[in-house]
Amino acid sequence: MPPDFQSKVSAMRPTFSTELVNNPLEDAGLYVDFMFEKRALLFDLGDLTVLPAKKILRISDVFVTHTHMDHFYGFDRLLRLCLGRHKHIRLYGPPGFTAQVGHKLAAYTWNLVDNYPGDFVIDVWEIDAAWQALGTRLRCHRHFQPEPLAPRQMHGGVLLDEPGFRVRAAFLDHGTPCLGFAVEEKVHVNVWKNRLAGLGLSVGPWLKDLKAAVMQGAPDTTPVRAFWRDRNGEHERVLPLGELKAGVLRLVPGEKICYVTDVAFHPDNVQRITTLVADATQLFIECVFLDEDAGHGARKLHLTARQAGRIARAAGARLVIPFHFSPRYAGREDELRAEMEAARAGLAC
C-alpha cells in the first residue's frame, strides 16, 4: 500500500454523522450532526423523546416532510427545550405549514414570557410547488406574533445554501404534498497529514480555517495563518492558500445524505425521488410494507420494501438505510430489510 494512500484514508473524516431518531417501527426522523461544529439538522418532528436535550439544542434547521402527527408531534418538545434560551431555529415545510406552526403556538398562553432571559426565535419557511418560500418570524418575547419576512425563491428546490453544503428538496405525493430532502456537501476537503510534515507544518485548529477558506472559494493569494503547539512551544507560519491547496489538500466529491418517507409508488413520484437521491452516499428511505401487502401499501400511499429497493437501485445509492416499518411487522424487520436488499441487487422485479 503506498504511504500516501494510508495518510489520505486516515484524514478522510466525514463531515456529518447521521442517526435515525427512533427505531424503524416508530416515528420517522433523521438527525444529522456536524462533526466539526456545534450544530445539527433535523428531518421531521416525530417523537423526540429519545433525543437528549443537548442534541436537540444543537439543531439549527428543521425540515418537515408533511404534518401528519407522526412527523410533527415532536414540535412541542423542541419548543419546550428552547424556551428561555437565546436560540434561533429555522423550520421548513410544505403548503399550509406556517398556519400549522402558528396553531401549535396559539394553544399556549404567553403572558409571562417577557421575563424569560432568552428570546427564542423561530423562522418558518413555507414552500410552494413553484419553489416560492414565504417566511414568518415568531419571537418568544413578542408572544410569537407573526412578523413577515421577505419572500424568497428557492431555485432548483434549494432550501438552504451555505458555503460547505446545501439542502435540496423535491415535492412528492402522499395524498398531500410531501417533501423529500437531500443534504449535499459541495466538496470534501481531505488533508494529507504526511505532506503537512513535509512543509514543516503540523495539525491544529488552523486546519478548520484552511478548509473554510477553500469552501468559500477564497483566492489562492489569500494568506493562511498556520499555528500549532507542541513540546517545543508555539509555532506560526503564514502561507498562501494556493500553496496549501496544491501541497496538502485533496478535494473530492462531498457526501450526499437523502431522506425520503411517506410517498405513494407511482411513476411521477419514482422519477422525482430518483432524481433527488441520485448517487446518494446514504439514502434513508421508508419500507413500510412487505410486497405481499402491496395493495394495502397502495391504499395507504406508502412504499413497500421491494419498491424502495427498486428506487435505490435506479438511483445508484451507495448505502441504503430502510426505516418507517409498519408495526404489523414487529419481530419481522429482517424480512423487510431482506426484501429491500434483494430488489436493490436486482434479484426481485
C-alpha positions as CSV (number, residue, x, y, z in Angstrom):
1,M,0.0,0.0,0.0
2,P,1.5,3.4,-1.0
3,P,2.3,5.5,2.1
4,D,0.3,8.5,0.8
5,F,-2.8,6.2,0.5
6,Q,-2.8,5.4,4.2
7,S,-2.3,9.0,5.1
8,K,-5.2,10.0,2.8
9,V,-7.5,7.4,4.3
10,S,-6.8,8.4,7.9
11,A,-7.6,12.0,7.0
12,M,-10.9,11.3,5.3
13,R,-13.1,12.1,8.2
14,P,-16.8,12.5,7.4
15,T,-18.4,16.0,7.8
16,F,-21.7,14.6,9.0
17,S,-22.9,11.9,11.5
18,T,-26.3,10.5,10.9
19,E,-28.8,8.6,13.1
20,L,-32.4,7.8,12.9
21,V,-34.2,9.4,15.8
22,N,-36.3,6.3,16.6
23,N,-36.2,2.6,15.8
24,P,-37.7,1.7,12.4
25,L,-41.0,0.7,13.8
26,E,-41.6,4.1,15.5
27,D,-41.9,7.7,14.4
28,A,-39.8,8.8,11.4
29,G,-37.0,11.3,11.9
30,L,-33.3,11.8,11.0
31,Y,-30.7,13.6,13.0
32,V,-27.7,14.9,11.0
33,D,-24.9,16.1,13.2
34,F,-22.0,18.3,12.1
35,M,-18.7,16.6,13.2
36,F,-16.7,19.9,13.5
37,E,-19.4,22.4,14.5
38,K,-21.8,22.6,17.5
39,R,-24.8,22.2,15.1
40,A,-27.2,19.7,13.7
41,L,-30.1,19.4,11.2
42,L,-33.3,17.5,11.9
43,F,-35.6,15.9,9.3
44,D,-39.1,15.5,10.6
45,L,-40.5,16.3,14.0
46,G,-41.9,13.0,15.2
47,D,-41.5,11.7,18.7
48,L,-38.2,13.3,20.0
49,T,-38.4,11.7,23.5
50,V,-35.2,9.6,23.0
51,L,-33.1,12.6,21.8
52,P,-31.1,14.1,24.7
53,A,-31.7,17.7,25.4
54,K,-28.1,18.6,24.4
55,K,-28.7,17.1,21.0
56,I,-31.9,19.0,20.4
57,L,-30.2,22.2,21.4
58,R,-27.7,21.7,18.7
59,I,-30.4,21.9,16.0
60,S,-30.3,24.9,13.7
61,D,-32.7,23.9,11.0
62,V,-35.7,21.5,10.9
63,F,-37.0,20.1,7.6
64,V,-40.6,18.7,7.8
65,T,-41.8,16.4,5.1
66,H,-45.5,16.9,6.0
67,T,-47.6,17.4,9.1
68,H,-49.2,14.0,9.7
69,M,-49.0,13.6,13.5
70,D,-46.1,11.1,13.5
71,H,-44.0,13.7,11.6
72,F,-44.9,16.8,13.6
73,Y,-45.8,15.6,17.1
74,G,-42.3,16.5,18.5
75,F,-42.6,20.2,17.8
76,D,-43.8,20.7,21.4
77,R,-40.6,19.1,22.9
78,L,-38.4,21.3,20.7
79,L,-40.3,24.3,21.8
80,R,-40.2,23.4,25.5
81,L,-36.4,22.9,25.5
82,C,-35.7,26.1,23.6
83,L,-37.9,28.5,25.6
84,G,-36.0,30.9,27.7
85,R,-32.8,30.5,25.6
86,H,-31.1,32.8,23.1
87,K,-31.7,30.4,20.2
88,H,-32.8,30.8,16.6
89,I,-34.2,27.9,14.6
90,R,-35.4,27.8,11.0
91,L,-38.3,25.4,10.1
92,Y,-39.1,24.4,6.5
93,G,-42.3,22.7,5.4
94,P,-44.9,22.3,2.6
95,P,-48.0,24.5,1.9
96,G,-50.0,25.3,5.0
97,F,-47.0,24.8,7.3
98,T,-46.9,28.4,8.7
99,A,-50.5,28.3,9.9
100,Q,-50.0,24.8,11.4
101,V,-46.9,26.1,13.4
102,G,-49.0,29.1,14.4
103,H,-51.8,26.9,15.7
104,K,-49.4,24.9,17.8
105,L,-48.1,28.1,19.4
106,A,-51.6,29.5,19.8
107,A,-52.5,26.6,22.0
108,Y,-50.4,28.1,24.9
109,T,-50.6,31.2,27.0
110,W,-47.6,33.5,26.7
111,N,-48.3,36.3,29.2
112,L,-45.1,35.8,31.2
113,V,-42.6,35.2,28.5
114,D,-41.3,38.8,28.8
115,N,-39.5,37.6,31.9
116,Y,-37.6,34.8,30.1
117,P,-33.9,35.5,29.9
118,G,-33.5,34.5,26.2
119,D,-35.6,35.4,23.2
120,F,-36.2,32.1,21.3
121,V,-36.9,32.9,17.7
122,I,-38.4,30.7,15.0
123,D,-38.3,31.4,11.3
124,V,-40.9,29.4,9.4
125,W,-40.4,29.0,5.7
126,E,-43.5,27.6,3.8
127,I,-42.6,26.3,0.3
128,D,-45.0,26.0,-2.6
129,A,-44.7,23.9,-5.7
130,A,-43.2,26.8,-7.7
131,W,-40.4,27.0,-5.0
132,Q,-41.6,30.3,-3.7
133,A,-41.0,30.5,0.0
134,L,-43.0,32.7,2.3
135,G,-41.2,33.4,5.6
136,T,-42.6,34.3,9.0
137,R,-40.6,35.2,12.1
138,L,-42.0,34.2,15.5
139,R,-40.3,35.7,18.6
140,C,-40.9,34.4,22.1
141,H,-40.6,37.9,23.6
142,R,-43.3,39.1,21.2
143,H,-45.6,36.3,22.2
144,F,-44.9,34.6,18.9
145,Q,-46.9,37.1,17.0
146,P,-46.1,36.7,13.2
147,E,-43.7,39.0,11.6
148,P,-43.4,38.6,7.8
149,L,-40.0,38.1,6.2
150,A,-39.1,38.9,2.6
151,P,-40.2,36.1,0.3
152,R,-37.5,34.0,-1.3
153,Q,-37.3,32.0,-4.5
154,M,-35.8,28.6,-3.7
155,H,-34.2,27.9,-7.2
156,G,-33.9,24.3,-8.0
157,G,-35.5,23.3,-4.8
158,V,-32.5,24.5,-2.7
159,L,-33.9,25.5,0.7
160,L,-30.6,26.2,2.4
161,D,-27.4,27.1,0.7
162,E,-24.2,27.6,2.8
163,P,-20.5,27.6,1.8
164,G,-20.0,23.9,2.6
165,F,-23.3,22.3,1.9
166,R,-26.9,22.8,0.6
167,V,-30.2,21.2,1.4
168,R,-32.3,20.4,-1.6
169,A,-36.0,19.3,-1.7
170,A,-38.4,17.6,-4.1
171,F,-42.2,17.7,-4.0
172,L,-43.7,14.3,-3.6
173,D,-47.2,12.8,-3.3
174,H,-48.6,11.2,-0.2
175,G,-52.2,12.3,-0.9
176,T,-50.9,15.6,0.4
177,P,-47.8,17.5,-0.7
178,C,-44.8,15.8,1.0
179,L,-41.2,16.9,0.7
180,G,-38.2,14.7,0.2
181,F,-34.7,16.0,1.1
182,A,-31.1,15.8,0.2
183,V,-28.1,17.2,2.1
184,E,-25.4,17.8,-0.4
185,E,-21.8,18.5,0.8
186,K,-20.4,20.7,-2.0
187,V,-16.9,19.4,-1.8
188,H,-15.0,17.3,0.8
189,V,-11.6,18.7,1.8
190,N,-9.1,16.0,2.8
191,V,-5.8,16.8,4.4
192,W,-2.7,14.7,3.6
193,K,-1.1,14.7,7.0
194,N,2.3,13.4,5.9
195,R,2.6,16.2,3.4
196,L,1.9,18.7,6.2
197,A,5.1,17.4,7.9
198,G,7.0,17.8,4.5
199,L,6.2,21.5,4.6
200,G,7.3,21.8,8.2
201,L,3.7,22.2,9.4
202,S,1.6,20.3,12.0
203,V,-2.1,19.7,12.5
204,G,-4.1,22.1,14.6
205,P,-7.3,24.2,14.8
206,W,-5.9,26.3,11.9
207,L,-6.9,23.5,9.5
208,K,-10.6,24.4,10.1
209,D,-9.9,27.9,8.9
210,L,-8.0,26.5,5.9
211,K,-10.9,24.3,4.9
212,A,-13.4,27.1,5.4
213,A,-11.3,29.3,3.0
214,V,-11.4,26.6,0.4
215,M,-15.2,26.0,0.8
216,Q,-15.8,29.7,0.4
217,G,-13.8,30.0,-2.8
218,A,-11.2,32.3,-1.4
219,P,-8.4,33.4,-3.9
220,D,-5.2,31.4,-4.0
221,T,-3.4,34.5,-2.8
222,T,-5.3,34.5,0.5
223,P,-2.8,34.4,3.4
224,V,-3.5,31.4,5.8
225,R,-2.1,31.5,9.3
226,A,-0.9,28.1,10.3
227,F,-0.4,27.8,14.1
228,W,0.1,24.9,16.5
229,R,1.7,24.0,19.8
230,D,3.9,21.0,20.6
231,R,6.5,20.1,23.2
232,N,8.9,22.7,21.7
233,G,6.4,25.5,22.2
234,E,4.2,27.6,19.9
235,H,4.7,27.8,16.2
236,E,3.2,30.0,13.5
237,R,3.7,30.5,9.7
238,V,1.7,32.3,7.1
239,L,1.4,30.7,3.6
240,P,-0.7,31.5,0.6
241,L,-3.9,29.4,0.2
242,G,-2.9,28.2,-3.3
243,E,0.4,26.6,-2.0
244,L,-1.5,24.8,0.7
245,K,-4.2,23.6,-1.7
246,A,-1.6,22.2,-4.1
247,G,0.6,20.7,-1.4
248,V,-1.5,19.3,1.4
249,L,-5.2,19.2,0.3
250,R,-7.2,16.9,-1.9
251,L,-10.7,17.9,-3.0
252,V,-13.2,15.1,-3.6
253,P,-16.9,15.0,-4.2
254,G,-18.8,15.5,-0.9
255,E,-21.3,13.4,0.9
256,K,-25.0,13.3,-0.1
257,I,-27.5,12.2,2.5
258,C,-31.1,11.7,1.4
259,Y,-34.3,11.3,3.3
260,V,-37.5,10.0,1.7
261,T,-40.6,8.9,3.5
262,D,-44.4,8.8,3.2
263,V,-44.7,8.6,-0.6
264,A,-47.0,6.7,-3.0
265,F,-45.5,4.4,-5.5
266,H,-46.3,5.8,-8.9
267,P,-44.2,6.9,-11.9
268,D,-44.1,10.6,-11.1
269,N,-43.0,10.0,-7.5
270,V,-40.4,7.5,-8.6
271,Q,-39.0,9.9,-11.2
272,R,-38.8,12.8,-8.7
273,I,-37.3,10.6,-5.9
274,T,-34.7,9.1,-8.3
275,T,-33.6,12.5,-9.5
276,L,-33.3,13.8,-5.9
277,V,-31.4,10.9,-4.5
278,A,-29.2,10.0,-7.5
279,D,-25.8,8.8,-6.3
280,A,-26.6,9.2,-2.7
281,T,-23.9,8.4,-0.2
282,Q,-26.6,7.5,2.3
283,L,-30.3,7.0,1.4
284,F,-32.8,6.8,4.3
285,I,-36.0,5.5,2.7
286,E,-39.2,4.2,4.0
287,C,-40.0,0.5,3.7
288,V,-43.5,0.4,5.3
289,F,-44.9,-2.9,4.0
290,L,-43.7,-6.1,2.5
291,D,-44.6,-6.7,-1.1
292,E,-47.2,-9.3,-0.1
293,D,-49.1,-6.3,1.3
294,A,-48.5,-4.1,-1.7
295,G,-52.3,-3.5,-2.2
296,H,-52.6,-2.2,1.3
297,G,-49.5,-0.1,0.8
298,A,-51.1,1.5,-2.3
299,R,-54.2,2.4,-0.4
300,K,-52.1,3.9,2.4
301,L,-49.9,5.7,-0.2
302,H,-46.7,4.2,1.2
303,L,-43.8,2.2,-0.3
304,T,-43.2,-1.5,0.1
305,A,-39.6,-2.7,0.8
306,R,-39.4,-4.0,-2.8
307,Q,-40.4,-0.7,-4.3
308,A,-37.9,1.1,-2.1
309,G,-35.2,-1.2,-3.2
310,R,-36.0,-0.7,-6.8
311,I,-35.8,3.1,-6.4
312,A,-32.5,2.8,-4.6
313,R,-31.1,0.6,-7.4
314,A,-32.3,3.1,-10.1
315,A,-30.7,6.0,-8.2
316,G,-27.4,4.3,-7.6
317,A,-27.5,4.9,-3.9
318,R,-24.4,3.5,-2.2
319,L,-25.7,2.8,1.3
320,V,-29.4,2.3,1.9
321,I,-31.0,2.5,5.4
322,P,-34.6,1.4,5.5
323,F,-37.0,2.7,8.1
324,H,-40.6,3.6,8.9
325,F,-41.7,0.0,9.1
326,S,-45.4,-0.8,9.8
327,P,-45.9,-2.0,13.4
328,R,-47.6,-5.1,11.9
329,Y,-44.1,-6.4,11.1
330,A,-42.8,-6.2,14.7
331,G,-40.4,-9.2,15.0
332,R,-40.2,-9.4,11.2
333,E,-38.0,-6.4,10.5
334,D,-35.3,-8.6,8.9
335,E,-37.8,-9.6,6.2
336,L,-38.3,-6.0,5.2
337,R,-34.6,-5.4,5.0
338,A,-34.0,-8.6,3.0
339,E,-36.8,-7.7,0.5
340,M,-35.4,-4.2,0.0
341,E,-31.8,-5.5,-0.5
342,A,-32.9,-8.2,-2.9
343,A,-34.7,-5.6,-5.1
344,R,-31.7,-3.2,-4.8
345,A,-29.5,-6.0,-6.0
346,G,-31.8,-6.7,-9.0
347,L,-32.9,-10.1,-7.6
348,A,-36.6,-9.1,-7.4
349,C,-38.7,-7.4,-10.0
